[in-house]
PDB file of C-alpha atoms and ligand atoms in Angstrom:
ATOM      1  CA  MET A   1       0.000   0.000   0.000  1.00 97.00           C
ATOM      2  CA  LYS A   2       1.492   3.345  -1.091  1.00 97.00           C
ATOM      3  CA  THR A   3      -1.300   5.693  -0.008  1.00 98.00           C
ATOM      4  CA  TYR A   4      -4.196   5.476   2.425  1.00 98.00           C
ATOM      5  CA  THR A   5      -6.844   8.129   1.878  1.00 98.00           C
ATOM      6  CA  GLY A   6     -10.074   6.123   1.712  1.00 98.00           C
ATOM      7  CA  VAL A   7     -11.796   2.754   1.759  1.00 98.00           C
ATOM      8  CA  LYS A   8     -10.668   2.002  -1.807  1.00 98.00           C
ATOM      9  CA  ASP A   9      -7.049   1.677  -0.642  1.00 98.00           C
ATOM     10  CA  LEU A  10      -7.884  -1.325   1.566  1.00 98.00           C
ATOM     11  CA  GLY A  11      -8.938  -3.533  -1.343  1.00 98.00           C
ATOM     12  CA  ASN A  12     -11.300  -6.288  -0.202  1.00 98.00           C
ATOM     13  CA  LEU A  13     -12.926  -4.862   2.931  1.00 98.00           C
ATOM     14  CA  GLN A  14     -13.800  -8.231   4.482  1.00 97.00           C
ATOM     15  CA  ASP A  15     -10.170  -9.295   4.144  1.00 98.00           C
ATOM     16  CA  ALA A  16      -9.050  -6.019   5.750  1.00 98.00           C
ATOM     17  CA  VAL A  17     -11.370  -6.539   8.737  1.00 98.00           C
ATOM     18  CA  LYS A  18     -10.180 -10.150   9.070  1.00 98.00           C
ATOM     19  CA  GLU A  19      -6.572  -8.936   9.033  1.00 98.00           C
ATOM     20  CA  ALA A  20      -7.432  -6.327  11.682  1.00 98.00           C
ATOM     21  CA  LEU A  21      -8.957  -8.946  13.984  1.00 98.00           C
ATOM     22  CA  GLU A  22      -5.842 -11.122  13.560  1.00 98.00           C
ATOM     23  CA  VAL A  23      -3.541  -8.165  14.276  1.00 98.00           C
ATOM     24  CA  LYS A  24      -5.627  -7.393  17.374  1.00 98.00           C
ATOM     25  CA  LYS A  25      -5.084 -10.919  18.715  1.00 98.00           C
ATOM     26  CA  ASN A  26      -1.325 -10.725  18.257  1.00 97.00           C
ATOM     27  CA  ARG A  27      -0.285  -7.137  17.757  1.00 96.00           C
ATOM     28  CA  PHE A  28       3.455  -7.715  18.251  1.00 98.00           C
ATOM     29  CA  ALA A  29       3.782 -10.527  15.671  1.00 98.00           C
ATOM     30  CA  TYR A  30       4.987  -8.173  12.906  1.00 97.00           C
ATOM     31  CA  LYS A  31       7.712  -6.328  14.831  1.00 97.00           C
ATOM     32  CA  HIS A  32      10.356  -7.406  12.334  1.00 97.00           C
ATOM     33  CA  LEU A  33       8.657  -5.375   9.564  1.00 98.00           C
ATOM     34  CA  GLY A  34       9.446  -2.018  11.156  1.00 98.00           C
ATOM     35  CA  THR A  35      12.946  -2.587  12.528  1.00 97.00           C
ATOM     36  CA  ASP A  36      15.158   0.410  11.638  1.00 98.00           C
ATOM     37  CA  LYS A  37      12.213   2.099   9.914  1.00 98.00           C
ATOM     38  CA  THR A  38      10.763   5.474  10.935  1.00 98.00           C
ATOM     39  CA  CYS A  39       7.177   6.708  10.881  1.00 98.00           C
ATOM     40  CA  LEU A  40       6.851  10.511  10.768  1.00 98.00           C
ATOM     41  CA  MET A  41       3.500  11.900  11.891  1.00 98.00           C
ATOM     42  CA  ILE A  42       2.784  15.485  10.849  1.00 97.00           C
ATOM     43  CA  PHE A  43      -0.025  17.399  12.536  1.00 97.00           C
ATOM     44  CA  PHE A  44      -1.412  20.655  11.170  1.00 96.00           C
ATOM     45  CA  ASN A  45      -4.269  20.270  13.719  1.00 96.00           C
ATOM     46  CA  SER A  46      -4.789  19.054  17.290  1.00 96.00           C
ATOM     47  CA  SER A  47      -5.257  15.399  18.206  1.00 97.00           C
ATOM     48  CA  LEU A  48      -5.445  13.050  21.168  1.00 98.00           C
ATOM     49  CA  ARG A  49      -6.503   9.643  19.780  1.00 98.00           C
ATOM     50  CA  THR A  50      -4.836   9.791  16.373  1.00 98.00           C
ATOM     51  CA  ARG A  51      -1.540  10.946  17.819  1.00 98.00           C
ATOM     52  CA  LEU A  52      -1.363   8.227  20.472  1.00 98.00           C
ATOM     53  CA  SER A  53      -2.974   5.314  18.638  1.00 98.00           C
ATOM     54  CA  THR A  54      -0.920   5.774  15.466  1.00 98.00           C
ATOM     55  CA  GLN A  55       2.297   6.105  17.418  1.00 98.00           C
ATOM     56  CA  LYS A  56       1.401   2.962  19.382  1.00 98.00           C
ATOM     57  CA  ALA A  57       0.594   1.086  16.160  1.00 98.00           C
ATOM     58  CA  ALA A  58       3.958   2.029  14.634  1.00 98.00           C
ATOM     59  CA  MET A  59       5.765   0.987  17.831  1.00 98.00           C
ATOM     60  CA  ASN A  60       3.898  -2.357  17.840  1.00 98.00           C
ATOM     61  CA  LEU A  61       5.415  -2.873  14.384  1.00 98.00           C
ATOM     62  CA  GLY A  62       8.925  -2.175  15.673  1.00 98.00           C
ATOM     63  CA  MET A  63       9.191   1.302  14.112  1.00 98.00           C
ATOM     64  CA  ASN A  64      10.754   4.466  15.434  1.00 98.00           C
ATOM     65  CA  THR A  65       8.289   7.350  15.515  1.00 98.00           C
ATOM     66  CA  MET A  66       8.669  11.098  15.130  1.00 98.00           C
ATOM     67  CA  VAL A  67       5.853  13.581  15.673  1.00 97.00           C
ATOM     68  CA  LEU A  68       5.860  17.128  14.300  1.00 96.00           C
ATOM     69  CA  ASP A  69       3.235  19.693  15.287  1.00 95.00           C
ATOM     70  CA  VAL A  70       3.585  22.108  12.413  1.00 93.00           C
ATOM     71  CA  ASN A  71       2.017  24.972  14.340  1.00 89.00           C
ATOM     72  CA  GLN A  72       4.111  24.498  17.477  1.00 90.00           C
ATOM     73  CA  GLY A  73       7.865  24.812  17.081  1.00 84.00           C
ATOM     74  CA  ALA A  74       8.223  24.389  13.307  1.00 90.00           C
ATOM     75  CA  TRP A  75       8.519  27.253  10.843  1.00 93.00           C
ATOM     76  CA  LYS A  76       5.161  28.544   9.695  1.00 92.00           C
ATOM     77  CA  LEU A  77       4.504  27.005   6.282  1.00 94.00           C
ATOM     78  CA  GLU A  78       3.349  28.719   3.112  1.00 94.00           C
ATOM     79  CA  THR A  79       1.188  26.326   1.090  1.00 91.00           C
ATOM     80  CA  GLU A  80       0.388  28.455  -1.988  1.00 90.00           C
ATOM     81  CA  ARG A  81       2.693  28.489  -5.023  1.00 91.00           C
ATOM     82  CA  GLY A  82       3.432  31.890  -6.529  1.00 95.00           C
ATOM     83  CA  VAL A  83       3.091  33.801  -3.255  1.00 96.00           C
ATOM     84  CA  ILE A  84       5.736  36.500  -2.568  1.00 98.00           C
ATOM     85  CA  MET A  85       6.856  35.222   0.821  1.00 97.00           C
ATOM     86  CA  ASN A  86       7.297  38.560   2.583  1.00 97.00           C
ATOM     87  CA  GLY A  87       4.827  37.737   5.365  1.00 96.00           C
ATOM     88  CA  ASP A  88       4.949  35.614   8.519  1.00 94.00           C
ATOM     89  CA  LYS A  89       5.579  32.252   6.770  1.00 95.00           C
ATOM     90  CA  PRO A  90       9.332  31.681   6.299  1.00 96.00           C
ATOM     91  CA  GLU A  91       9.209  28.152   4.774  1.00 96.00           C
ATOM     92  CA  HIS A  92       7.338  26.710   1.806  1.00 96.00           C
ATOM     93  CA  LEU A  93       5.612  23.337   1.926  1.00 95.00           C
ATOM     94  CA  LEU A  94       7.321  22.441  -1.350  1.00 96.00           C
ATOM     95  CA  GLU A  95      10.736  22.442   0.369  1.00 97.00           C
ATOM     96  CA  ALA A  96       9.449  21.228   3.731  1.00 97.00           C
ATOM     97  CA  ILE A  97       7.852  18.055   2.339  1.00 97.00           C
ATOM     98  CA  PRO A  98      10.961  16.566   0.646  1.00 98.00           C
ATOM     99  CA  VAL A  99      13.095  17.613   3.634  1.00 98.00           C
ATOM    100  CA  MET A 100      10.768  15.835   6.076  1.00 97.00           C
ATOM    101  CA  ALA A 101      10.709  12.826   3.762  1.00 98.00           C
ATOM    102  CA  CYS A 102      14.533  12.539   4.035  1.00 98.00           C
ATOM    103  CA  TYR A 103      14.187  11.509   7.674  1.00 98.00           C
ATOM    104  CA  CYS A 104      11.532   8.782   7.478  1.00 98.00           C
ATOM    105  CA  ASP A 105      10.110   5.796   5.601  1.00 98.00           C
ATOM    106  CA  ILE A 106       6.363   6.393   6.014  1.00 98.00           C
ATOM    107  CA  ILE A 107       4.459   9.650   6.584  1.00 98.00           C
ATOM    108  CA  GLY A 108       1.112  10.269   8.300  1.00 98.00           C
ATOM    109  CA  VAL A 109      -0.546  13.652   7.743  1.00 98.00           C
ATOM    110  CA  ARG A 110      -3.351  15.445   9.581  1.00 98.00           C
ATOM    111  CA  ALA A 111      -4.594  18.521   7.714  1.00 98.00           C
ATOM    112  CA  PHE A 112      -8.231  19.505   8.245  1.00 98.00           C
ATOM    113  CA  ALA A 113     -10.527  21.404   5.920  1.00 98.00           C
ATOM    114  CA  GLN A 114      -9.970  25.128   6.295  1.00 96.00           C
ATOM    115  CA  PHE A 115     -13.409  26.200   5.002  1.00 97.00           C
ATOM    116  CA  GLU A 116     -11.794  29.016   3.000  1.00 95.00           C
ATOM    117  CA  SER A 117     -12.266  27.315  -0.370  1.00 95.00           C
ATOM    118  CA  LYS A 118     -14.417  24.261  -1.020  1.00 97.00           C
ATOM    119  CA  ALA A 119     -12.346  23.538  -4.133  1.00 96.00           C
ATOM    120  CA  ASP A 120      -9.108  23.505  -2.105  1.00 95.00           C
ATOM    121  CA  ASP A 121     -10.623  21.376   0.656  1.00 97.00           C
ATOM    122  CA  TYR A 122     -12.252  18.845  -1.665  1.00 98.00           C
ATOM    123  CA  SER A 123      -9.098  18.543  -3.809  1.00 97.00           C
ATOM    124  CA  GLU A 124      -7.186  17.609  -0.611  1.00 97.00           C
ATOM    125  CA  LYS A 125      -4.612  20.274  -1.423  1.00 94.00           C
ATOM    126  CA  ILE A 126      -2.259  19.615   1.525  1.00 96.00           C
ATOM    127  CA  LEU A 127      -2.484  15.803   1.697  1.00 98.00           C
ATOM    128  CA  ASN A 128      -2.014  15.435  -2.053  1.00 97.00           C
ATOM    129  CA  GLN A 129       1.128  17.568  -1.990  1.00 96.00           C
ATOM    130  CA  PHE A 130       2.627  15.127   0.530  1.00 98.00           C
ATOM    131  CA  ILE A 131       1.639  12.225  -1.725  1.00 98.00           C
ATOM    132  CA  ARG A 132       3.103  13.958  -4.784  1.00 97.00           C
ATOM    133  CA  TYR A 133       6.324  15.430  -3.407  1.00 97.00           C
ATOM    134  CA  SER A 134       7.475  13.155  -0.551  1.00 98.00           C
ATOM    135  CA  GLY A 135       8.261  10.008  -2.549  1.00 97.00           C
ATOM    136  CA  LYS A 136       7.186   8.022   0.541  1.00 98.00           C
ATOM    137  CA  PRO A 137       4.023   6.086   1.430  1.00 98.00           C
ATOM    138  CA  VAL A 138       1.556   8.593   2.900  1.00 98.00           C
ATOM    139  CA  PHE A 139      -1.510   7.902   5.034  1.00 98.00           C
ATOM    140  CA  SER A 140      -4.263  10.266   6.112  1.00 98.00           C
ATOM    141  CA  MET A 141      -4.601  10.900   9.827  1.00 98.00           C
ATOM    142  CA  GLU A 142      -7.714  12.985   8.963  1.00 98.00           C
ATOM    143  CA  ALA A 143      -7.563  15.242   5.992  1.00 98.00           C
ATOM    144  CA  ALA A 144      -9.986  17.806   4.586  1.00 98.00           C
ATOM    145  CA  THR A 145     -12.560  15.354   3.282  1.00 98.00           C
ATOM    146  CA  GLY A 146     -11.923  12.068   5.057  1.00 98.00           C
ATOM    147  CA  HIS A 147     -10.837  10.301   8.220  1.00 98.00           C
ATOM    148  CA  PRO A 148     -10.312   6.753   6.961  1.00 98.00           C
ATOM    149  CA  LEU A 149      -8.375   5.477  10.015  1.00 98.00           C
ATOM    150  CA  GLN A 150     -11.398   6.402  12.139  1.00 98.00           C
ATOM    151  CA  ALA A 151     -13.915   4.836   9.756  1.00 98.00           C
ATOM    152  CA  PHE A 152     -11.886   1.627   9.532  1.00 98.00           C
ATOM    153  CA  ALA A 153     -11.778   1.453  13.350  1.00 98.00           C
ATOM    154  CA  ASP A 154     -15.545   2.065  13.419  1.00 98.00           C
ATOM    155  CA  LEU A 155     -16.148  -0.789  10.980  1.00 98.00           C
ATOM    156  CA  ILE A 156     -13.953  -3.128  13.040  1.00 98.00           C
ATOM    157  CA  THR A 157     -16.010  -2.158  16.115  1.00 98.00           C
ATOM    158  CA  ILE A 158     -19.300  -2.816  14.325  1.00 98.00           C
ATOM    159  CA  GLU A 159     -18.012  -6.218  13.218  1.00 98.00           C
ATOM    160  CA  GLU A 160     -17.084  -7.060  16.809  1.00 98.00           C
ATOM    161  CA  TYR A 161     -20.420  -6.010  18.335  1.00 98.00           C
ATOM    162  CA  LYS A 162     -23.020  -6.801  15.663  1.00 98.00           C
ATOM    163  CA  LYS A 163     -25.659  -9.367  16.619  1.00 98.00           C
ATOM    164  CA  LYS A 164     -26.982  -9.969  13.121  1.00 97.00           C
ATOM    165  CA  GLU A 165     -25.353 -10.562   9.766  1.00 97.00           C
ATOM    166  CA  ARG A 166     -26.604  -7.289   8.262  1.00 98.00           C
ATOM    167  CA  PRO A 167     -27.238  -4.688  10.975  1.00 98.00           C
ATOM    168  CA  LYS A 168     -28.984  -1.353  10.465  1.00 98.00           C
ATOM    169  CA  VAL A 169     -26.461   1.462  10.937  1.00 98.00           C
ATOM    170  CA  VAL A 170     -27.626   5.083  11.244  1.00 99.00           C
ATOM    171  CA  LEU A 171     -25.363   8.108  10.860  1.00 98.00           C
ATOM    172  CA  THR A 172     -27.062  11.033  12.577  1.00 98.00           C
ATOM    173  CA  TRP A 173     -26.156  14.717  12.518  1.00 98.00           C
ATOM    174  CA  ALA A 174     -26.264  16.349  15.968  1.00 98.00           C
ATOM    175  CA  PRO A 175     -25.782  19.961  17.108  1.00 98.00           C
ATOM    176  CA  HIS A 176     -22.429  21.561  17.908  1.00 98.00           C
ATOM    177  CA  PRO A 177     -21.364  25.133  18.734  1.00 97.00           C
ATOM    178  CA  ARG A 178     -18.629  25.319  16.052  1.00 97.00           C
ATOM    179  CA  ALA A 179     -18.428  24.566  12.328  1.00 98.00           C
ATOM    180  CA  LEU A 180     -16.856  21.127  11.880  1.00 98.00           C
ATOM    181  CA  PRO A 181     -15.539  19.521   8.678  1.00 98.00           C
ATOM    182  CA  GLN A 182     -17.360  16.677   6.903  1.00 98.00           C
ATOM    183  CA  ALA A 183     -14.317  14.359   7.079  1.00 98.00           C
ATOM    184  CA  VAL A 184     -15.665  11.901   9.669  1.00 98.00           C
ATOM    185  CA  PRO A 185     -19.196  11.512   8.231  1.00 98.00           C
ATOM    186  CA  ASN A 186     -17.768  11.331   4.683  1.00 98.00           C
ATOM    187  CA  SER A 187     -15.436   8.467   5.574  1.00 98.00           C
ATOM    188  CA  PHE A 188     -18.025   6.716   7.720  1.00 98.00           C
ATOM    189  CA  ALA A 189     -20.433   6.790   4.763  1.00 98.00           C
ATOM    190  CA  ASP A 190     -17.631   5.676   2.425  1.00 98.00           C
ATOM    191  CA  PHE A 191     -17.005   2.594   4.572  1.00 98.00           C
ATOM    192  CA  MET A 192     -20.638   1.773   5.403  1.00 98.00           C
ATOM    193  CA  ASN A 193     -21.565   1.870   1.722  1.00 98.00           C
ATOM    194  CA  GLU A 194     -18.992  -0.891   1.133  1.00 98.00           C
ATOM    195  CA  ALA A 195     -19.877  -2.923   4.243  1.00 98.00           C
ATOM    196  CA  ASN A 196     -22.641  -5.491   4.704  1.00 98.00           C
ATOM    197  CA  VAL A 197     -25.011  -3.117   6.551  1.00 98.00           C
ATOM    198  CA  ASP A 198     -28.303  -1.292   5.937  1.00 98.00           C
ATOM    199  CA  PHE A 199     -27.038   2.266   6.009  1.00 98.00           C
ATOM    200  CA  VAL A 200     -29.209   5.310   6.716  1.00 98.00           C
ATOM    201  CA  ILE A 201     -28.094   8.948   7.051  1.00 98.00           C
ATOM    202  CA  THR A 202     -30.276  11.428   8.944  1.00 98.00           C
ATOM    203  CA  HIS A 203     -29.781  15.188   9.215  1.00 98.00           C
ATOM    204  CA  PRO A 204     -31.726  18.436   8.970  1.00 98.00           C
ATOM    205  CA  LYS A 205     -32.367  19.714   5.440  1.00 98.00           C
ATOM    206  CA  GLY A 206     -29.363  21.656   4.157  1.00 98.00           C
ATOM    207  CA  TYR A 207     -26.776  19.281   5.658  1.00 98.00           C
ATOM    208  CA  GLU A 208     -26.588  16.920   2.657  1.00 98.00           C
ATOM    209  CA  LEU A 209     -23.113  15.411   2.270  1.00 98.00           C
ATOM    210  CA  ALA A 210     -21.222  15.149  -1.022  1.00 98.00           C
ATOM    211  CA  GLY A 211     -22.725  12.673  -3.472  1.00 98.00           C
ATOM    212  CA  GLN A 212     -19.476  10.706  -3.870  1.00 97.00           C
ATOM    213  CA  PHE A 213     -19.747   9.709  -0.182  1.00 98.00           C
ATOM    214  CA  VAL A 214     -23.532   9.322   0.162  1.00 98.00           C
ATOM    215  CA  ARG A 215     -23.790   7.166  -2.989  1.00 97.00           C
ATOM    216  CA  GLY A 216     -26.711   4.732  -2.555  1.00 94.00           C
ATOM    217  CA  ALA A 217     -27.325   5.362   1.165  1.00 98.00           C
ATOM    218  CA  LYS A 218     -30.880   6.122   2.299  1.00 98.00           C
ATOM    219  CA  VAL A 219     -31.263   9.728   3.499  1.00 98.00           C
ATOM    220  CA  GLU A 220     -34.073  10.197   6.050  1.00 98.00           C
ATOM    221  CA  TYR A 221     -34.816  13.728   7.293  1.00 98.00           C
ATOM    222  CA  ASP A 222     -36.946  12.495  10.213  1.00 98.00           C
ATOM    223  CA  GLN A 223     -34.400  11.473  12.871  1.00 98.00           C
ATOM    224  CA  ARG A 224     -36.916   9.495  14.938  1.00 98.00           C
ATOM    225  CA  LYS A 225     -37.997   7.489  11.887  1.00 98.00           C
ATOM    226  CA  ALA A 226     -34.353   6.811  11.026  1.00 98.00           C
ATOM    227  CA  PHE A 227     -33.695   5.473  14.542  1.00 98.00           C
ATOM    228  CA  GLU A 228     -36.501   2.889  14.343  1.00 98.00           C
ATOM    229  CA  GLY A 229     -35.044  -0.621  14.368  1.00 98.00           C
ATOM    230  CA  ALA A 230     -31.439   0.602  14.309  1.00 98.00           C
ATOM    231  CA  ASP A 231     -28.628  -1.597  15.650  1.00 98.00           C
ATOM    232  CA  PHE A 232     -25.942   1.130  15.682  1.00 98.00           C
ATOM    233  CA  ILE A 233     -26.369   4.904  16.068  1.00 99.00           C
ATOM    234  CA  TYR A 234     -23.313   6.880  14.921  1.00 99.00           C
ATOM    235  CA  ALA A 235     -23.584  10.545  15.935  1.00 98.00           C
ATOM    236  CA  LYS A 236     -21.523  13.371  14.460  1.00 98.00           C
ATOM    237  CA  ASN A 237     -21.834  17.034  13.726  1.00 98.00           C
ATOM    238  CA  TRP A 238     -20.769  18.532  10.439  1.00 98.00           C
ATOM    239  CA  ALA A 239     -21.085  21.931   8.784  1.00 98.00           C
ATOM    240  CA  ALA A 240     -23.009  22.424   5.557  1.00 98.00           C
ATOM    241  CA  TYR A 241     -21.427  21.027   2.392  1.00 98.00           C
ATOM    242  CA  ARG A 242     -23.676  22.501  -0.295  1.00 97.00           C
ATOM    243  CA  ASP A 243     -23.138  25.915  -1.868  1.00 96.00           C
ATOM    244  CA  PRO A 244     -23.701  28.715  -1.030  1.00 97.00           C
ATOM    245  CA  HIS A 245     -23.457  27.565   2.617  1.00 97.00           C
ATOM    246  CA  TYR A 246     -20.244  25.494   2.492  1.00 98.00           C
ATOM    247  CA  GLY A 247     -18.619  25.426   5.949  1.00 98.00           C
ATOM    248  CA  GLN A 248     -21.505  27.219   7.659  1.00 98.00           C
ATOM    249  CA  ILE A 249     -23.635  26.283  10.670  1.00 98.00           C
ATOM    250  CA  LEU A 250     -27.277  26.195   9.554  1.00 98.00           C
ATOM    251  CA  SER A 251     -28.752  24.786  12.767  1.00 97.00           C
ATOM    252  CA  LYS A 252     -27.964  24.250  16.425  1.00 97.00           C
ATOM    253  CA  ASP A 253     -31.305  22.530  17.025  1.00 97.00           C
ATOM    254  CA  MET A 254     -30.991  20.639  20.311  1.00 98.00           C
ATOM    255  CA  ASN A 255     -33.932  18.453  19.252  1.00 98.00           C
ATOM    256  CA  TRP A 256     -31.275  16.511  17.297  1.00 98.00           C
ATOM    257  CA  THR A 257     -29.242  15.615  20.415  1.00 98.00           C
ATOM    258  CA  VAL A 258     -29.089  11.823  20.902  1.00 98.00           C
ATOM    259  CA  ASN A 259     -30.880  10.994  24.158  1.00 98.00           C
ATOM    260  CA  THR A 260     -32.306   7.991  25.991  1.00 98.00           C
ATOM    261  CA  GLU A 261     -35.802   8.530  24.652  1.00 98.00           C
ATOM    262  CA  LYS A 262     -34.570   8.364  21.033  1.00 98.00           C
ATOM    263  CA  MET A 263     -32.296   5.386  21.738  1.00 98.00           C
ATOM    264  CA  GLY A 264     -35.519   3.695  22.958  1.00 98.00           C
ATOM    265  CA  LEU A 265     -36.826   3.774  19.365  1.00 98.00           C
ATOM    266  CA  THR A 266     -33.959   1.564  18.187  1.00 98.00           C
ATOM    267  CA  ALA A 267     -33.534  -2.218  18.398  1.00 98.00           C
ATOM    268  CA  GLY A 268     -31.349  -1.776  21.496  1.00 98.00           C
ATOM    269  CA  ALA A 269     -28.741   0.030  19.404  1.00 98.00           C
ATOM    270  CA  TYR A 270     -25.162   0.686  20.377  1.00 98.00           C
ATOM    271  CA  PHE A 271     -24.109   4.335  20.479  1.00 98.00           C
ATOM    272  CA  MET A 272     -20.987   5.375  18.555  1.00 98.00           C
ATOM    273  CA  HIS A 273     -18.990   8.597  18.194  1.00 98.00           C
ATOM    274  CA  CYS A 274     -15.396   9.159  17.088  1.00 98.00           C
ATOM    275  CA  LEU A 275     -14.588  11.531  20.019  1.00 98.00           C
ATOM    276  CA  PRO A 276     -13.919  14.160  21.164  1.00 98.00           C
ATOM    277  CA  VAL A 277     -17.624  14.705  21.855  1.00 98.00           C
ATOM    278  CA  ARG A 278     -19.533  17.664  23.297  1.00 98.00           C
ATOM    279  CA  ARG A 279     -21.739  16.087  25.951  1.00 98.00           C
ATOM    280  CA  ASN A 280     -25.340  17.275  26.103  1.00 98.00           C
ATOM    281  CA  MET A 281     -24.964  18.842  22.654  1.00 98.00           C
ATOM    282  CA  ILE A 282     -24.260  15.725  20.555  1.00 98.00           C
ATOM    283  CA  VAL A 283     -25.303  13.119  23.134  1.00 98.00           C
ATOM    284  CA  THR A 284     -26.617  13.145  26.685  1.00 98.00           C
ATOM    285  CA  ASP A 285     -24.556  11.964  29.647  1.00 98.00           C
ATOM    286  CA  ASP A 286     -26.980   9.042  30.114  1.00 98.00           C
ATOM    287  CA  VAL A 287     -26.436   7.650  26.616  1.00 98.00           C
ATOM    288  CA  ILE A 288     -22.667   8.036  26.447  1.00 98.00           C
ATOM    289  CA  GLU A 289     -22.285   6.479  29.906  1.00 98.00           C
ATOM    290  CA  SER A 290     -24.709   3.625  29.170  1.00 98.00           C
ATOM    291  CA  PRO A 291     -23.599   0.005  28.603  1.00 98.00           C
ATOM    292  CA  GLN A 292     -24.607   0.510  24.942  1.00 98.00           C
ATOM    293  CA  SER A 293     -21.914   3.157  24.403  1.00 98.00           C
ATOM    294  CA  LEU A 294     -19.006   1.976  22.223  1.00 98.00           C
ATOM    295  CA  VAL A 295     -16.970   5.180  22.250  1.00 98.00           C
ATOM    296  CA  ILE A 296     -14.058   3.618  24.165  1.00 98.00           C
ATOM    297  CA  PRO A 297     -13.866   0.374  22.106  1.00 98.00           C
ATOM    298  CA  GLU A 298     -13.904   2.538  18.955  1.00 98.00           C
ATOM    299  CA  ALA A 299     -10.985   4.591  20.256  1.00 98.00           C
ATOM    300  CA  ALA A 300      -9.141   1.389  21.211  1.00 98.00           C
ATOM    301  CA  ASN A 301      -9.606   0.065  17.676  1.00 98.00           C
ATOM    302  CA  ARG A 302      -7.832   3.146  16.291  1.00 98.00           C
ATOM    303  CA  GLU A 303      -4.591   1.391  17.235  1.00 98.00           C
ATOM    304  CA  ILE A 304      -5.661  -1.625  15.189  1.00 98.00           C
ATOM    305  CA  SER A 305      -6.804   0.240  12.081  1.00 98.00           C
ATOM    306  CA  ALA A 306      -3.560   2.231  12.052  1.00 98.00           C
ATOM    307  CA  GLN A 307      -1.527  -0.933  12.534  1.00 98.00           C
ATOM    308  CA  VAL A 308      -3.107  -2.660   9.532  1.00 98.00           C
ATOM    309  CA  VAL A 309      -2.442   0.374   7.316  1.00 98.00           C
ATOM    310  CA  ILE A 310       1.169   0.865   8.464  1.00 98.00           C
ATOM    311  CA  LYS A 311       1.824  -2.881   8.260  1.00 98.00           C
ATOM    312  CA  ARG A 312       0.638  -2.943   4.645  1.00 98.00           C
ATOM    313  CA  MET A 313       2.841   0.066   3.868  1.00 98.00           C
ATOM    314  CA  LEU A 314       5.878  -1.596   5.451  1.00 98.00           C
ATOM    315  CA  GLU A 315       5.177  -4.743   3.437  1.00 98.00           C
ATOM    316  CA  SER A 316       5.262  -2.646   0.235  1.00 97.00           C
ATOM    317  CA  LEU A 317       8.581  -0.846   0.927  1.00 97.00           C
TER     318      LEU A 317
HETATM  319  N1   CP B 401     -11.226  10.652  16.657  1.00 96.85           N
HETATM  320  C1   CP B 401     -10.084  11.343  16.501  1.00 96.85           C
HETATM  321  O1   CP B 401      -9.502  11.413  15.420  1.00 96.85           O
HETATM  322  O2   CP B 401      -9.608  11.889  17.648  1.00 96.85           O
HETATM  323  P1   CP B 401      -8.434  12.976  17.710  1.00 96.85           P
HETATM  324  O3   CP B 401      -8.902  14.191  16.944  1.00 96.85           O
HETATM  325  O4   CP B 401      -8.243  13.247  19.170  1.00 96.85           O
HETATM  326  O5   CP B 401      -7.215  12.379  17.091  1.00 96.85           O
END
């Protein structure tokens, strides 16, 4: 594997999940693959889970790890070509990328949507420059339009907890005080559309996601109706995708918060969220603390999804 930016890079998804469950049983069995190899993780944005789980995954594989927070301690980076660099950014990404690549074998990049230009965000301007100019395998640690390590971990979690062959999985929008990117719901939809699940997306009108991620999924604007008979409820906020409202908050309607009453409409569904989560905005204390909450197992599986991806990259070096 040379790049990991979406579900397509995993090939057969059932095989990938099987590999993940094997890795989980014996996570130190592939230590030889990473001996004397270095994983560089570059963060343009904050992280708790991705930072720790990816580092742990690389260490499980015997790798050395280096972490760079671009906005803390590195030179401020210019990302636009053609700019006269007489401002506060002393280094250009086009030099920084090949320099960083000199010191490592595999690169992970976190670079969120900036909501300044939909075209820039949806062309994955930063991530694709790393893929193009580093000459090294590059994996997304959440980019502008996707968070495939999270979605892979979510699928592994669903596989572990499902009680029927083809469960009903509902992705629900929920309110949030700030405008958040569509990366997590995009990737979750990307994976669920390839998995053996009945997939439903529910959100207020105006929050439609990009067609390339929604594909054949059922979109239900009535959240309560969507919850009926569900086996998994996956909550997430996202800002509007469609023009002219790209990146904007259209609603903070607390009637969309996931609560015990709504979970009662489901078939005893598990509750999922990628974290971090705003309690009593996205989900009530009762639901996230209930035995049906899978937020910690999901986070734990981030180590496993990252390990499968890095393992496949090491195998292709
Ligand atoms: N879910 C997730 O990616 O968490 P972090 O932003 O803390 O890495």
